[in-house]
Tab-separated table of C-alpha atoms and ligand atoms in Angstrom:
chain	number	residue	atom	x	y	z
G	1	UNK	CA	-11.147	17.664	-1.724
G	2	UNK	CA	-10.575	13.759	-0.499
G	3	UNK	CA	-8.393	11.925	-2.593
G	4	UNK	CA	-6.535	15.120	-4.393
G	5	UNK	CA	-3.053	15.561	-5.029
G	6	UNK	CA	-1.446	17.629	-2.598
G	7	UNK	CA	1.589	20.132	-3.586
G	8	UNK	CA	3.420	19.460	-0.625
G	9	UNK	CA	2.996	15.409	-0.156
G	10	UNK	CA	6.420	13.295	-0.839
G	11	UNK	CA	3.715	10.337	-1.837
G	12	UNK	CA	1.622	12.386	-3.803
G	13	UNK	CA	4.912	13.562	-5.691
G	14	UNK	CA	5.994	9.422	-6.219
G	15	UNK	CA	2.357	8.529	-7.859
G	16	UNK	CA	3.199	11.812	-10.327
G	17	UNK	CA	6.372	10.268	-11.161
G	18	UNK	CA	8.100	13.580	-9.863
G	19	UNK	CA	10.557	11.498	-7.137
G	20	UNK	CA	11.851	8.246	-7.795
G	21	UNK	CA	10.897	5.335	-6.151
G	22	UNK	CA	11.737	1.760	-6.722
G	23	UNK	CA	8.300	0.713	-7.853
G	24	UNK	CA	7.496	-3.251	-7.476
G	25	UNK	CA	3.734	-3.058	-8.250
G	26	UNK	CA	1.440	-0.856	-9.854
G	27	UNK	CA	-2.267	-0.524	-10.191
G	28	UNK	CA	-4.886	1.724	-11.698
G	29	UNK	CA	-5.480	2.793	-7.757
G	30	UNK	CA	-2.367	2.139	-6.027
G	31	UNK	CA	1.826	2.053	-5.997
G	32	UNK	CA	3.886	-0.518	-3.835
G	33	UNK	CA	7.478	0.576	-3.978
G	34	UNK	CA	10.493	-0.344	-1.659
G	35	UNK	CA	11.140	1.839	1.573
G	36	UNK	CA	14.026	3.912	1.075
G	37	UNK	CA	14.999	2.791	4.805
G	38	UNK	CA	14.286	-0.789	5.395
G	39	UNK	CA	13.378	-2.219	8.538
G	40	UNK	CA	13.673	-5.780	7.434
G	41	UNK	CA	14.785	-7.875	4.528
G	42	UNK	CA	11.293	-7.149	2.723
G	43	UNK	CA	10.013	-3.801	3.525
G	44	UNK	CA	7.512	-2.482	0.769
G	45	UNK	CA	5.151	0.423	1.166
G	46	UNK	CA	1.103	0.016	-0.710
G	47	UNK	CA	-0.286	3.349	-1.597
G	48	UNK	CA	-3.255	4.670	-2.474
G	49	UNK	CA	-3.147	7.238	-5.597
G	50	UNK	CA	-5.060	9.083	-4.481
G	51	UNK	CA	-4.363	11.266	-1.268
G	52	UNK	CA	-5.588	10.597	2.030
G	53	UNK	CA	-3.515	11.505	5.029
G	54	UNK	CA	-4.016	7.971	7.400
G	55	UNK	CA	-5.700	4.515	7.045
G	56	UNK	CA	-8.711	5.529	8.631
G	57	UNK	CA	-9.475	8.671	6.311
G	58	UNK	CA	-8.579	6.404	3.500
G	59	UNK	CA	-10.999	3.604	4.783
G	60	UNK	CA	-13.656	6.362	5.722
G	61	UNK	CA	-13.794	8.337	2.675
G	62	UNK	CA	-12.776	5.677	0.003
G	63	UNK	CA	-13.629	1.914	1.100
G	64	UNK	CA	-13.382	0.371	-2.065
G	65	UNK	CA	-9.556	2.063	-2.424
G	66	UNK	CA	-8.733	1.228	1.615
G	67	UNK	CA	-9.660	-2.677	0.318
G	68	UNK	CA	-7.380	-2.254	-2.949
G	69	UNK	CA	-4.345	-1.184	-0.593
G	70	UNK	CA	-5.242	-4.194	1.381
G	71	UNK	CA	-5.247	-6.498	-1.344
G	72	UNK	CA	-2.514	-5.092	-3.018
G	73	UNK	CA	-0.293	-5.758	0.228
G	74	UNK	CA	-1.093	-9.273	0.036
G	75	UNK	CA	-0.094	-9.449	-3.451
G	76	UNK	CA	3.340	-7.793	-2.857
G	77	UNK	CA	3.600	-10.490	0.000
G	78	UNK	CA	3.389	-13.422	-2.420
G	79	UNK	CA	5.012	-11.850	-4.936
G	80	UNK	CA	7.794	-11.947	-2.334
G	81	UNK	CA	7.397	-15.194	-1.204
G	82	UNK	CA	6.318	-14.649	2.019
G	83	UNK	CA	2.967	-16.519	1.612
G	84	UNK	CA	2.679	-19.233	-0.827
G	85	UNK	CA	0.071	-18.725	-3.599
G	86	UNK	CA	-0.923	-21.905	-3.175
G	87	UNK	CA	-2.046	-21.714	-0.266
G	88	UNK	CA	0.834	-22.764	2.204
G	89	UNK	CA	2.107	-20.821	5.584
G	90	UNK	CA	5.385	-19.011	4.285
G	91	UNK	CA	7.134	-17.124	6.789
G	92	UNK	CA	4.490	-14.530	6.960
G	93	UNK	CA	4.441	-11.191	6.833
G	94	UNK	CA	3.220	-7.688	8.932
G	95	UNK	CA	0.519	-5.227	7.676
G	96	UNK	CA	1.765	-2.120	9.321
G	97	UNK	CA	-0.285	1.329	9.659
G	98	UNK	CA	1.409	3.644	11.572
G	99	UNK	CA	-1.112	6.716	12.644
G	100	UNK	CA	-0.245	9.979	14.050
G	101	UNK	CA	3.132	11.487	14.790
G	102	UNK	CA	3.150	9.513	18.312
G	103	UNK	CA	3.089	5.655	16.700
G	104	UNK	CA	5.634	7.051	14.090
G	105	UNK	CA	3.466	8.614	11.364
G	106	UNK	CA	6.071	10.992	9.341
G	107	UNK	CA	4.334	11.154	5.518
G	108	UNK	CA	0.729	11.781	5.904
G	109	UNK	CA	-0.371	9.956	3.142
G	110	UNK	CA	-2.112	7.057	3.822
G	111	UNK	CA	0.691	3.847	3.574
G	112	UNK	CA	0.799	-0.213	4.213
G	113	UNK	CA	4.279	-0.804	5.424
G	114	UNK	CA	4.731	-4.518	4.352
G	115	UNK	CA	7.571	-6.357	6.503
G	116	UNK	CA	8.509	-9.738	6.439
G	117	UNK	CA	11.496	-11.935	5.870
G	118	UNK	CA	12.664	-12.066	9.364
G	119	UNK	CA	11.072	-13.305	12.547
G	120	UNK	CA	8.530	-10.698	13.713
G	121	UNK	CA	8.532	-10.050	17.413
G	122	UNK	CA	5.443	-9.443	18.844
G	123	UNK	CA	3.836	-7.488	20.627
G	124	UNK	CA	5.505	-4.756	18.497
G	125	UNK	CA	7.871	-2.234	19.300
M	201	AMP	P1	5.774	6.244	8.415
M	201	AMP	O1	6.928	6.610	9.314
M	201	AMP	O2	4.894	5.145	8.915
M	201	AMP	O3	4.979	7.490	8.034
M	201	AMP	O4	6.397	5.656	7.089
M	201	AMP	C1	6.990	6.446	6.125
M	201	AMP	C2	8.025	5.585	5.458
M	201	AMP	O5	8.388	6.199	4.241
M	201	AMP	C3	9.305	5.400	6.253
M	201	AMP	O6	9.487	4.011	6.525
M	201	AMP	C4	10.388	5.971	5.343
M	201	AMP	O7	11.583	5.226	5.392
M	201	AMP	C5	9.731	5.890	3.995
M	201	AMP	N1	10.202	6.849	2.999
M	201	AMP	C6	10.457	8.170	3.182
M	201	AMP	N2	10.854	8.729	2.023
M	201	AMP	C7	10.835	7.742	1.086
M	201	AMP	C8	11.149	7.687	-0.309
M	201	AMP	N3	11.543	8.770	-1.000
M	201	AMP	N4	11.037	6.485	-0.935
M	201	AMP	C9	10.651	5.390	-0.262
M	201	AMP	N5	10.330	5.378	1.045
M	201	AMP	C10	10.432	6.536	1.719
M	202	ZN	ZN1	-0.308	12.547	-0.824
């Protein structure tokens, strides 16, 4: 069913606690935690608990949750001091949701990379 655990999911296995993860916020819905293999000097992946293999199923089948992951990135953003709760420009940040094996997808379980602390090049790569 949408939104179950799955046995064989590496994020379903974080949100149970059953592989470490270097958790910097938690929420009844969702986990951020730090990517094991950073791709800049903040890189911080938002998860939904609840299992849902890309953004789009996530945003499909749970709206409400697909917003908390949203909001949640923001938070970790400031919380990093990439935006300025009050209001002011930061250096910004990058909402990242890679989809399908072709764009990079390797854990099907829907994930906000958050990236900042570096100058962002865009278009991406
Ligand atoms: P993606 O390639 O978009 O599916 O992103 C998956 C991300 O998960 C990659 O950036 C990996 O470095 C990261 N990752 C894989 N295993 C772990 C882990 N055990 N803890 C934290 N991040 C992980
Ligand atoms: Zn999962």
């Amino acid at each position: 069913m949408a939104g179950e655990p799955q046995a064989d999911c590496l994020f379903c296995k974080i949100v149970a606690g059953e592989v470490p993860a270097t958790v910097v916020r938690e929420t009844p819905t969702t986990v951020a935690f730090r990517d094991i293999n950073p791709q800049a000097p903040t890189h911080v992946l938002v998860i939904p608990k609840g299992h849902y293999p890309d953004a789009a199923s996530l945003a499909t089948g749970a709206p409400e949750l697909a917003a908390d992951v949203l909001r949640e990135a923001g938070e970790v953003a400031a919380g990093e001091a990439l935006v300025s709760r009050e209001g002011g420009p930061g250096t910004g940040y990058r909402v990242v949701f890679n989809t399908g094996s072709g764009a990079g997808q390797t854990v099907f379980h829907a994930h906000a990379h958050v990236l900042g602390g570096r100058g962002l090049e865009w278009p991406p790569g």
